[in-house]
Amino acid sequence: MKKLQAIRGMNDLLPSDSPVWQYLESTVADVLQRYGYSEIRFPILEATELFKRSIGEVTDIVEKEMYTFDDRNGDSVTMRPEGTASCVRACEQHGLLYNQTQRLWYTGPMFRYERPQKGRLRQFHQIGVETFGMAGPDIDAEMLLITARLWRELGIADAVTLQLNTLGSNEERARYRDALVAYLSERKDQLDEDSQRRLDSNPLRILDSKDANTQALLDGAPTLQDYLGEESNAHFDGLKAILDAAGIAYEVNPRLVRGLDYYCNTVFEWVTDKLGAQGTVCAGGRYDGLVGQLGGKPTPAVGFAMGIERLVLMLQELQVVPEALGQNVDAYLVSVGDVKAAAFKLAETVRNELPYLRVQSHCGGGNFKKQMKKANDSGADIALIVGEDEAKNGQVTLKFLREDKPQQTLTIEQALIALQD
Ligand code: ATP
Ligand code: MG
């Protein structure tokens, strides 16, 4: 029979790697809590319409990356390729945007049919943050203060840089779009193939084309900055002033446009040169038009998402994963003879009285020597040994596995005291 395998681009998270993930996730959750953010969870499967209407029909995601199928009822459903659309849908559905502000975060798997490679998967994981009801550059700045703090706490601040841009309002962008299309249409034959196609569908994306000829051609093109009005400029200046005062370095990149349709004004990416081609670890921006576009009352919004796999790769690459993470037990219960009941009772007592201690019980039989080897391999500092004598006398023997110290046979009460330090 053919061996069953996971689907290409969809990874298992093995026990050896899960401590790093937990460390990353709990660090992020902690930082977000300190800024007053609340967690929201929404389904993995949504109506396909939601993503088409929010992300945009002519984006990479909707054109070629979505896992879309008909369910048994014949309704078209899609496994979420990102979280923003679902978050807006959930907030609208439950009235969370009515006359109030929201600061939310979520985490979980996202699905995109892409070519799997380092830092690029078909099932990948994001931690996302979305805020609603705040129009000023202050909340944009908060997004960047949060992420900058996170990089500091994770020890990767020196390896990431912030790229920043403003896309202006929808009207400003539309006028710029016309000017760009006019300029590039006259030079269409000099554009790379993708960019030629985008000229009709999504011309702003041409700005972040990787093609050198196209980039050279763009040097002479009109720039979005020339089309920005007073309000957009003031917003961007307000953001930069907060970042400057907070000592957060950034590089304004006028060609940063982001792939999705719904962004306006502020867009940003945190990038690294440690991961090869997949260098963006966190990306986001303002999307004031999206809530209205999905049928809600127009609501200013800004958010970002970071890729967990890429951040984990970075933590490993930079060797900033705390050392103690992998170890998972402190004490290992060894029981020899017909003493299982007494031994398990002891282990439960230890867990009741010393809840911070991680106690693993040996299960499945084996002689003393074999069990002691297991105790050693478990990483525990202490073996709790219960034999016939200990069981009969209400005692336990403590054997120290990492220290040169004689073993002690103690009453349960004495053992609890000894295990405290
Ligand atoms: P890229 O340009 O690398 O394709 P993107 O612009 O499509 O990224 P976003 O939709 O902005 O990515 O998602 C935010 C973050 O999620 C990215 O910066 C990245 O860290 C992560 N991410 C996106 N797609 C993948 C993927 N296929 N595999 C792993 N991580 C991903
Ligand atoms: Mg992508």
Tab-separated table of C-alpha atoms and ligand atoms in Angstrom:
chain	number	residue	atom	x	y	z
A	1	MET	CA	0.000	0.000	0.000
A	2	LYS	CA	1.217	3.500	-0.763
A	3	LYS	CA	2.472	5.284	2.309
A	4	LEU	CA	0.243	8.160	3.329
A	5	GLN	CA	1.900	11.550	3.311
A	6	ALA	CA	0.910	15.054	4.288
A	7	ILE	CA	-0.158	17.311	1.420
A	8	ARG	CA	2.746	19.181	-0.169
A	9	GLY	CA	3.353	22.520	1.494
A	10	MET	CA	1.406	21.550	4.608
A	11	ASN	CA	3.775	20.800	7.450
A	12	ASP	CA	3.423	18.891	10.662
A	13	LEU	CA	4.664	20.686	13.732
A	14	LEU	CA	6.749	18.089	15.541
A	15	PRO	CA	7.241	17.965	19.324
A	16	SER	CA	10.852	19.076	18.927
A	17	ASP	CA	9.703	22.338	17.309
A	18	SER	CA	6.532	23.074	19.241
A	19	PRO	CA	8.322	24.743	22.190
A	20	VAL	CA	9.658	27.482	19.871
A	21	TRP	CA	6.191	28.052	18.459
A	22	GLN	CA	4.681	28.218	21.935
A	23	TYR	CA	7.385	30.629	23.028
A	24	LEU	CA	6.763	32.874	20.027
A	25	GLU	CA	2.981	32.731	20.346
A	26	SER	CA	2.985	33.414	24.069
A	27	THR	CA	5.437	36.300	23.697
A	28	VAL	CA	3.212	37.901	21.063
A	29	ALA	CA	0.058	37.302	23.107
A	30	ASP	CA	1.721	38.862	26.126
A	31	VAL	CA	2.855	41.978	24.270
A	32	LEU	CA	-0.595	42.437	22.721
A	33	GLN	CA	-2.287	42.072	26.060
A	34	ARG	CA	-0.033	44.786	27.461
A	35	TYR	CA	-1.301	47.140	24.748
A	36	GLY	CA	-4.927	46.323	25.545
A	37	TYR	CA	-5.754	43.995	22.628
A	38	SER	CA	-8.336	41.187	22.792
A	39	GLU	CA	-8.286	37.882	20.960
A	40	ILE	CA	-10.927	37.014	18.377
A	41	ARG	CA	-11.373	33.620	16.676
A	42	PHE	CA	-13.257	32.978	13.464
A	43	PRO	CA	-13.759	29.944	11.223
A	44	ILE	CA	-11.225	28.626	8.731
A	45	LEU	CA	-13.913	28.196	6.082
A	46	GLU	CA	-15.860	31.179	4.754
A	47	ALA	CA	-18.057	31.971	1.769
A	48	THR	CA	-15.795	32.483	-1.264
A	49	GLU	CA	-17.578	35.765	-1.923
A	50	LEU	CA	-16.058	37.273	1.227
A	51	PHE	CA	-12.504	36.991	-0.071
A	52	LYS	CA	-13.368	37.958	-3.633
A	53	ARG	CA	-15.052	41.118	-2.452
A	54	SER	CA	-12.409	42.130	0.068
A	55	ILE	CA	-9.031	41.063	-1.268
A	56	GLY	CA	-9.911	41.950	-4.856
A	57	GLU	CA	-10.575	39.848	-7.959
A	58	VAL	CA	-7.297	40.693	-9.651
A	59	THR	CA	-4.856	39.952	-6.849
A	60	ASP	CA	-2.491	36.974	-6.732
A	61	ILE	CA	-4.465	35.481	-3.871
A	62	VAL	CA	-7.875	35.488	-5.523
A	63	GLU	CA	-6.606	34.791	-9.032
A	64	LYS	CA	-4.519	31.749	-8.283
A	65	GLU	CA	-3.862	30.997	-4.631
A	66	MET	CA	-7.186	30.178	-2.977
A	67	TYR	CA	-8.343	26.761	-1.848
A	68	THR	CA	-11.907	27.012	-3.098
A	69	PHE	CA	-14.443	24.231	-3.485
A	70	ASP	CA	-18.147	23.557	-3.438
A	71	ASP	CA	-19.465	22.047	-0.232
A	72	ARG	CA	-22.057	19.287	-0.274
A	73	ASN	CA	-24.786	21.840	-0.670
A	74	GLY	CA	-23.145	23.278	-3.772
A	75	ASP	CA	-22.107	26.518	-2.058
A	76	SER	CA	-18.679	27.856	-2.934
A	77	VAL	CA	-16.480	28.009	0.158
A	78	THR	CA	-12.832	28.981	0.615
A	79	MET	CA	-10.228	28.126	3.233
A	80	ARG	CA	-9.151	31.510	4.514
A	81	PRO	CA	-6.025	32.822	2.779
A	82	GLU	CA	-5.698	35.636	5.357
A	83	GLY	CA	-7.539	36.925	8.398
A	84	THR	CA	-8.541	40.525	7.744
A	85	ALA	CA	-11.651	39.770	5.682
A	86	SER	CA	-12.944	37.201	8.184
A	87	CYS	CA	-12.234	39.557	11.060
A	88	VAL	CA	-14.257	42.328	9.436
A	89	ARG	CA	-17.046	39.879	8.631
A	90	ALA	CA	-17.172	38.634	12.224
A	91	CYS	CA	-17.113	42.145	13.697
A	92	GLU	CA	-19.896	43.319	11.401
A	93	GLN	CA	-21.995	40.239	12.020
A	94	HIS	CA	-21.833	40.719	15.795
A	95	GLY	CA	-22.152	44.479	15.835
A	96	LEU	CA	-18.666	45.060	17.228
A	97	LEU	CA	-18.047	48.106	15.061
A	98	TYR	CA	-21.122	50.033	16.060
A	99	ASN	CA	-20.076	53.318	17.729
A	100	GLN	CA	-16.984	51.835	19.296
A	101	THR	CA	-13.336	51.179	18.702
A	102	GLN	CA	-11.811	47.697	18.602
A	103	ARG	CA	-8.279	46.432	19.100
A	104	LEU	CA	-8.200	42.760	18.130
A	105	TRP	CA	-5.752	39.968	17.411
A	106	TYR	CA	-6.028	36.405	16.125
A	107	THR	CA	-3.791	33.506	15.222
A	108	GLY	CA	-4.133	30.382	13.153
A	109	PRO	CA	-3.553	28.635	9.851
A	110	MET	CA	-4.005	30.336	6.479
A	111	PHE	CA	-4.116	28.567	3.119
A	112	ARG	CA	-2.635	29.628	-0.201
A	113	TYR	CA	-1.822	27.489	-3.201
A	114	GLU	CA	1.735	28.709	-3.788
A	115	ARG	CA	4.976	27.009	-4.752
A	116	PRO	CA	6.310	25.598	-1.473
A	117	GLN	CA	9.835	26.649	-0.516
A	118	LYS	CA	11.709	27.904	2.525
A	119	GLY	CA	9.391	30.333	4.343
A	120	ARG	CA	6.571	29.763	1.841
A	121	LEU	CA	3.971	27.090	2.522
A	122	ARG	CA	0.462	26.195	1.455
A	123	GLN	CA	-0.743	25.952	5.014
A	124	PHE	CA	1.096	28.621	6.967
A	125	HIS	CA	0.321	30.440	10.180
A	126	GLN	CA	-0.176	34.066	10.963
A	127	ILE	CA	-0.666	36.200	13.991
A	128	GLY	CA	-2.783	39.131	12.908
A	129	VAL	CA	-3.843	42.380	14.525
A	130	GLU	CA	-6.768	44.514	13.359
A	131	THR	CA	-8.071	47.764	14.796
A	132	PHE	CA	-11.288	49.589	13.934
A	133	GLY	CA	-12.794	53.008	14.447
A	134	MET	CA	-9.573	55.028	14.707
A	135	ALA	CA	-8.672	57.290	11.811
A	136	GLY	CA	-5.535	59.065	12.997
A	137	PRO	CA	-1.865	58.306	12.423
A	138	ASP	CA	-1.579	57.558	16.167
A	139	ILE	CA	-3.061	54.084	15.802
A	140	ASP	CA	-0.902	53.447	12.713
A	141	ALA	CA	2.073	54.292	14.907
A	142	GLU	CA	0.811	51.941	17.608
A	143	MET	CA	0.973	49.056	15.083
A	144	LEU	CA	4.638	49.800	14.589
A	145	LEU	CA	5.409	50.363	18.274
A	146	ILE	CA	3.879	46.960	19.050
A	147	THR	CA	5.870	45.174	16.386
A	148	ALA	CA	9.101	46.992	17.252
A	149	ARG	CA	8.677	45.989	20.900
A	150	LEU	CA	8.046	42.439	19.875
A	151	TRP	CA	11.241	42.264	17.845
A	152	ARG	CA	13.162	43.643	20.835
A	153	GLU	CA	11.635	41.114	23.215
A	154	LEU	CA	12.333	38.259	20.813
A	155	GLY	CA	15.914	39.439	20.312
A	156	ILE	CA	15.618	39.953	16.538
A	157	ALA	CA	15.388	43.758	16.415
A	158	ASP	CA	18.799	44.106	14.764
A	159	ALA	CA	17.843	41.759	11.951
A	160	VAL	CA	14.687	43.490	10.717
A	161	THR	CA	14.081	46.856	9.093
A	162	LEU	CA	10.893	48.804	8.606
A	163	GLN	CA	9.758	49.851	5.157
A	164	LEU	CA	7.063	52.460	5.097
A	165	ASN	CA	4.936	54.105	2.455
A	166	THR	CA	1.674	55.929	1.995
A	167	LEU	CA	-0.811	55.125	-0.737
A	168	GLY	CA	-2.974	58.189	-0.146
A	169	SER	CA	-6.745	58.175	-0.404
A	170	ASN	CA	-8.703	56.100	-2.899
A	171	GLU	CA	-9.297	59.169	-5.081
A	172	GLU	CA	-5.635	60.186	-5.064
A	173	ARG	CA	-4.608	56.677	-5.905
A	174	ALA	CA	-7.137	56.480	-8.742
A	175	ARG	CA	-5.757	59.665	-10.305
A	176	TYR	CA	-2.211	58.421	-9.914
A	177	ARG	CA	-3.203	55.084	-11.394
A	178	ASP	CA	-4.423	56.815	-14.558
A	179	ALA	CA	-1.163	58.760	-14.867
A	180	LEU	CA	0.921	55.630	-14.317
A	181	VAL	CA	-1.074	53.636	-16.845
A	182	ALA	CA	-0.729	56.446	-19.392
A	183	TYR	CA	3.057	56.556	-18.906
A	184	LEU	CA	3.535	52.781	-18.990
A	185	SER	CA	1.123	52.146	-21.865
A	186	GLU	CA	3.399	54.148	-24.144
A	187	ARG	CA	6.248	51.848	-23.108
A	188	LYS	CA	4.317	48.617	-22.815
A	189	ASP	CA	6.733	46.583	-24.948
A	190	GLN	CA	9.541	47.333	-22.465
A	191	LEU	CA	7.636	45.856	-19.516
A	192	ASP	CA	8.083	42.311	-18.268
A	193	GLU	CA	5.272	39.885	-19.042
A	194	ASP	CA	3.597	39.995	-15.612
A	195	SER	CA	3.643	43.770	-15.603
A	196	GLN	CA	2.107	43.926	-19.097
A	197	ARG	CA	-0.753	41.842	-17.806
A	198	ARG	CA	-1.079	43.990	-14.677
A	199	LEU	CA	-1.232	47.165	-16.708
A	200	ASP	CA	-4.912	46.474	-17.280
A	201	SER	CA	-5.799	44.696	-14.083
A	202	ASN	CA	-3.717	45.985	-11.174
A	203	PRO	CA	-1.181	48.569	-12.413
A	204	LEU	CA	0.067	49.651	-8.971
A	205	ARG	CA	1.509	46.185	-8.479
A	206	ILE	CA	3.934	46.970	-11.292
A	207	LEU	CA	5.729	49.239	-8.821
A	208	ASP	CA	6.994	46.241	-6.868
A	209	SER	CA	7.925	44.186	-9.925
A	210	LYS	CA	11.189	42.287	-9.430
A	211	ASP	CA	12.183	42.816	-13.072
A	212	ALA	CA	15.224	45.100	-13.486
A	213	ASN	CA	14.076	46.605	-16.809
A	214	THR	CA	10.678	47.401	-15.420
A	215	GLN	CA	12.254	48.973	-12.354
A	216	ALA	CA	14.512	51.109	-14.562
A	217	LEU	CA	11.503	52.194	-16.604
A	218	LEU	CA	9.748	53.225	-13.400
A	219	ASP	CA	12.557	55.657	-12.544
A	220	GLY	CA	11.051	58.039	-15.083
A	221	ALA	CA	7.428	57.362	-14.176
A	222	PRO	CA	5.171	59.722	-12.258
A	223	THR	CA	5.271	59.031	-8.527
A	224	LEU	CA	2.334	58.585	-6.207
A	225	GLN	CA	3.822	61.196	-3.886
A	226	ASP	CA	3.068	63.892	-6.464
A	227	TYR	CA	-0.613	63.037	-6.271
A	228	LEU	CA	-1.046	63.157	-2.521
A	229	GLY	CA	-3.212	65.883	-1.050
A	230	GLU	CA	-2.734	67.844	2.148
A	231	GLU	CA	-4.681	65.447	4.326
A	232	SER	CA	-2.749	62.357	3.225
A	233	ASN	CA	0.555	64.135	3.668
A	234	ALA	CA	-0.441	65.328	7.140
A	235	HIS	CA	-1.422	61.774	8.099
A	236	PHE	CA	1.914	60.393	6.946
A	237	ASP	CA	3.854	63.203	8.639
A	238	GLY	CA	1.933	62.569	11.864
A	239	LEU	CA	2.909	58.928	11.771
A	240	LYS	CA	6.554	59.666	11.074
A	241	ALA	CA	6.689	62.191	13.936
A	242	ILE	CA	5.550	59.556	16.449
A	243	LEU	CA	8.032	57.020	15.106
A	244	ASP	CA	10.865	59.554	15.196
A	245	ALA	CA	10.095	60.493	18.787
A	246	ALA	CA	9.956	56.803	19.756
A	247	GLY	CA	13.306	56.162	18.095
A	248	ILE	CA	11.926	53.679	15.561
A	249	ALA	CA	13.982	53.697	12.400
A	250	TYR	CA	12.241	53.316	9.039
A	251	GLU	CA	12.913	53.667	5.384
A	252	VAL	CA	10.313	55.319	3.178
A	253	ASN	CA	9.953	53.097	0.123
A	254	PRO	CA	7.756	54.790	-2.497
A	255	ARG	CA	7.453	51.511	-4.407
A	256	LEU	CA	5.957	49.564	-1.531
A	257	VAL	CA	2.339	48.980	-2.560
A	258	ARG	CA	1.330	45.621	-0.992
A	259	GLY	CA	-0.579	43.025	-2.938
A	260	LEU	CA	-4.126	43.544	-1.765
A	261	ASP	CA	-6.707	45.980	-3.069
A	262	TYR	CA	-7.995	47.272	0.206
A	263	TYR	CA	-5.085	49.349	1.500
A	264	CYS	CA	-4.996	53.164	1.671
A	265	ASN	CA	-2.661	55.669	3.305
A	266	THR	CA	-0.162	53.859	5.510
A	267	VAL	CA	1.390	50.585	4.353
A	268	PHE	CA	4.427	48.914	5.867
A	269	GLU	CA	6.565	45.795	5.867
A	270	TRP	CA	9.167	44.521	8.297
A	271	VAL	CA	11.828	42.807	6.215
A	272	THR	CA	14.961	40.800	6.916
A	273	ASP	CA	17.899	39.646	4.839
A	274	LYS	CA	18.245	36.471	6.924
A	275	LEU	CA	15.627	34.390	5.094
A	276	GLY	CA	16.588	34.665	1.436
A	277	ALA	CA	13.767	35.480	-0.971
A	278	GLN	CA	11.008	35.205	1.650
A	279	GLY	CA	12.193	38.276	3.531
A	280	THR	CA	8.943	39.850	4.724
A	281	VAL	CA	8.114	38.731	8.252
A	282	CYS	CA	5.295	41.162	8.965
A	283	ALA	CA	3.152	43.354	6.765
A	284	GLY	CA	0.145	45.570	7.055
A	285	GLY	CA	-1.485	48.907	6.605
A	286	ARG	CA	-4.598	51.008	6.713
A	287	TYR	CA	-7.801	49.851	5.028
A	288	ASP	CA	-10.451	52.476	5.671
A	289	GLY	CA	-12.561	51.346	2.726
A	290	LEU	CA	-12.954	47.662	3.520
A	291	VAL	CA	-15.737	47.673	6.097
A	292	GLY	CA	-17.910	49.797	3.799
A	293	GLN	CA	-16.981	47.641	0.831
A	294	LEU	CA	-18.302	44.592	2.694
A	295	GLY	CA	-21.591	46.287	3.452
A	296	GLY	CA	-20.898	47.939	6.826
A	297	LYS	CA	-20.861	51.570	7.818
A	298	PRO	CA	-17.589	53.165	6.630
A	299	THR	CA	-15.075	52.522	9.424
A	300	PRO	CA	-11.396	53.453	9.558
A	301	ALA	CA	-9.184	50.435	10.147
A	302	VAL	CA	-5.539	49.465	10.312
A	303	GLY	CA	-3.813	46.163	10.957
A	304	PHE	CA	-0.979	43.812	10.163
A	305	ALA	CA	-0.120	40.131	10.014
A	306	MET	CA	3.094	38.290	10.693
A	307	GLY	CA	4.158	34.906	9.406
A	308	ILE	CA	4.905	32.496	12.239
A	309	GLU	CA	7.001	30.104	10.130
A	310	ARG	CA	9.267	32.926	8.980
A	311	LEU	CA	9.663	34.269	12.504
A	312	VAL	CA	10.472	30.802	13.844
A	313	LEU	CA	13.095	30.401	11.108
A	314	MET	CA	14.574	33.727	12.164
A	315	LEU	CA	14.683	32.823	15.851
A	316	GLN	CA	16.504	29.629	14.926
A	317	GLU	CA	18.812	31.282	12.409
A	318	LEU	CA	19.827	33.977	14.897
A	319	GLN	CA	20.010	31.434	17.739
A	320	VAL	CA	17.929	33.536	20.086
A	321	VAL	CA	15.630	30.738	21.244
A	322	PRO	CA	15.836	30.521	25.060
A	323	GLU	CA	17.718	27.380	26.061
A	324	ALA	CA	15.398	25.843	28.642
A	325	LEU	CA	12.471	25.647	26.199
A	326	GLY	CA	12.853	22.046	25.157
A	327	GLN	CA	12.913	20.454	28.581
A	328	ASN	CA	9.552	19.177	29.637
A	329	VAL	CA	9.770	17.389	32.986
A	330	ASP	CA	11.312	18.044	36.405
A	331	ALA	CA	10.681	14.700	38.069
A	332	TYR	CA	10.192	11.167	36.740
A	333	LEU	CA	8.264	8.535	38.684
A	334	VAL	CA	9.831	5.083	38.711
A	335	SER	CA	7.851	2.207	40.245
A	336	VAL	CA	9.033	-1.345	40.767
A	337	GLY	CA	6.937	-4.274	41.969
A	338	ASP	CA	3.220	-4.378	42.490
A	339	VAL	CA	3.046	-0.746	43.599
A	340	LYS	CA	1.368	1.161	40.750
A	341	ALA	CA	-1.568	2.329	42.882
A	342	ALA	CA	0.665	3.794	45.609
A	343	ALA	CA	3.055	5.286	43.049
A	344	PHE	CA	0.324	7.012	41.081
A	345	LYS	CA	-1.215	8.307	44.287
A	346	LEU	CA	2.135	9.806	45.219
A	347	ALA	CA	2.527	11.484	41.820
A	348	GLU	CA	-0.944	12.999	42.090
A	349	THR	CA	-0.128	14.299	45.590
A	350	VAL	CA	3.024	15.949	44.256
A	351	ARG	CA	1.019	17.553	41.421
A	352	ASN	CA	-1.606	18.767	43.919
A	353	GLU	CA	0.882	20.275	46.331
A	354	LEU	CA	3.544	21.524	43.897
A	355	PRO	CA	1.603	22.468	40.772
A	356	TYR	CA	4.547	24.167	39.078
A	357	LEU	CA	6.528	20.917	39.085
A	358	ARG	CA	6.321	18.834	35.915
A	359	VAL	CA	6.002	15.177	36.904
A	360	GLN	CA	6.009	12.341	34.396
A	361	SER	CA	5.042	8.816	35.503
A	362	HIS	CA	6.639	5.785	33.978
A	363	CYS	CA	4.016	3.670	32.227
A	364	GLY	CA	4.171	0.338	30.476
A	365	GLY	CA	6.367	-1.773	32.753
A	366	GLY	CA	10.065	-2.550	32.526
A	367	ASN	CA	12.643	-3.321	35.193
A	368	PHE	CA	14.327	-0.776	37.453
A	369	LYS	CA	17.302	-0.284	35.168
A	370	LYS	CA	15.158	0.369	32.112
A	371	GLN	CA	12.974	2.812	34.014
A	372	MET	CA	16.007	4.680	35.346
A	373	LYS	CA	17.299	5.052	31.803
A	374	LYS	CA	13.936	6.566	30.814
A	375	ALA	CA	14.167	8.895	33.808
A	376	ASN	CA	17.585	10.035	32.648
A	377	ASP	CA	16.439	10.546	29.053
A	378	SER	CA	13.420	12.551	30.167
A	379	GLY	CA	15.609	15.457	31.213
A	380	ALA	CA	14.271	15.315	34.778
A	381	ASP	CA	16.544	16.340	37.638
A	382	ILE	CA	15.017	13.886	40.079
A	383	ALA	CA	13.678	10.329	39.957
A	384	LEU	CA	10.898	9.550	42.423
A	385	ILE	CA	11.270	5.862	43.166
A	386	VAL	CA	8.524	3.740	44.713
A	387	GLY	CA	9.338	0.073	45.421
A	388	GLU	CA	7.651	-2.531	47.636
A	389	ASP	CA	9.254	-1.110	50.818
A	390	GLU	CA	8.401	2.498	50.052
A	391	ALA	CA	4.815	1.552	49.216
A	392	LYS	CA	4.444	-0.379	52.455
A	393	ASN	CA	5.916	2.429	54.617
A	394	GLY	CA	4.294	5.403	52.880
A	395	GLN	CA	7.675	6.585	51.658
A	396	VAL	CA	9.447	7.543	48.461
A	397	THR	CA	13.098	7.531	47.425
A	398	LEU	CA	14.507	10.625	45.762
A	399	LYS	CA	17.380	9.984	43.409
A	400	PHE	CA	19.238	13.007	42.040
A	401	LEU	CA	20.019	12.535	38.374
A	402	ARG	CA	22.137	15.616	37.657
A	403	GLU	CA	23.833	16.222	41.001
A	404	ASP	CA	26.389	14.186	42.924
A	405	LYS	CA	24.213	13.754	46.004
A	406	PRO	CA	23.211	10.554	47.875
A	407	GLN	CA	19.670	9.323	47.351
A	408	GLN	CA	17.178	9.855	50.179
A	409	THR	CA	14.263	7.762	51.367
A	410	LEU	CA	11.688	10.113	52.868
A	411	THR	CA	8.113	10.237	54.077
A	412	ILE	CA	5.718	11.853	51.593
A	413	GLU	CA	5.636	15.047	53.712
A	414	GLN	CA	9.431	15.236	53.825
A	415	ALA	CA	9.617	14.568	50.100
A	416	LEU	CA	7.247	17.433	49.346
A	417	ILE	CA	9.506	19.763	51.316
A	418	ALA	CA	12.626	18.461	49.599
A	419	LEU	CA	11.020	18.851	46.172
A	420	GLN	CA	10.177	22.469	46.860
A	421	ASP	CA	13.716	23.617	46.127
B	1	ATP	P1	4.800	37.460	0.053
B	1	ATP	O1	5.111	38.724	-0.676
B	1	ATP	O2	5.976	36.867	0.751
B	1	ATP	O3	4.031	36.485	-0.773
B	1	ATP	P2	2.344	38.493	1.056
B	1	ATP	O4	2.389	39.941	0.768
B	1	ATP	O5	1.572	37.603	0.155
B	1	ATP	O6	3.826	37.914	1.234
B	1	ATP	P3	0.659	38.913	3.368
B	1	ATP	O7	-0.594	38.523	2.712
B	1	ATP	O8	0.922	40.335	3.624
B	1	ATP	O9	1.885	38.279	2.562
B	1	ATP	O10	0.818	38.092	4.729
B	1	ATP	C1	1.535	38.595	5.848
B	1	ATP	C2	2.702	37.719	6.207
B	1	ATP	O11	2.336	36.347	6.212
B	1	ATP	C3	3.851	37.778	5.226
B	1	ATP	O12	4.642	38.892	5.465
B	1	ATP	C4	4.586	36.498	5.549
B	1	ATP	O13	5.380	36.645	6.715
B	1	ATP	C5	3.455	35.558	5.837
B	1	ATP	N1	3.132	34.741	4.650
B	1	ATP	C6	2.393	35.091	3.571
B	1	ATP	N2	2.278	34.067	2.699
B	1	ATP	C7	2.981	33.032	3.247
B	1	ATP	C8	3.236	31.687	2.837
B	1	ATP	N3	2.739	31.190	1.712
B	1	ATP	N4	3.991	30.902	3.650
B	1	ATP	C9	4.493	31.383	4.810
B	1	ATP	N5	4.280	32.640	5.245
B	1	ATP	C10	3.529	33.466	4.487
B	2	MG	MG	2.041	36.276	-1.392
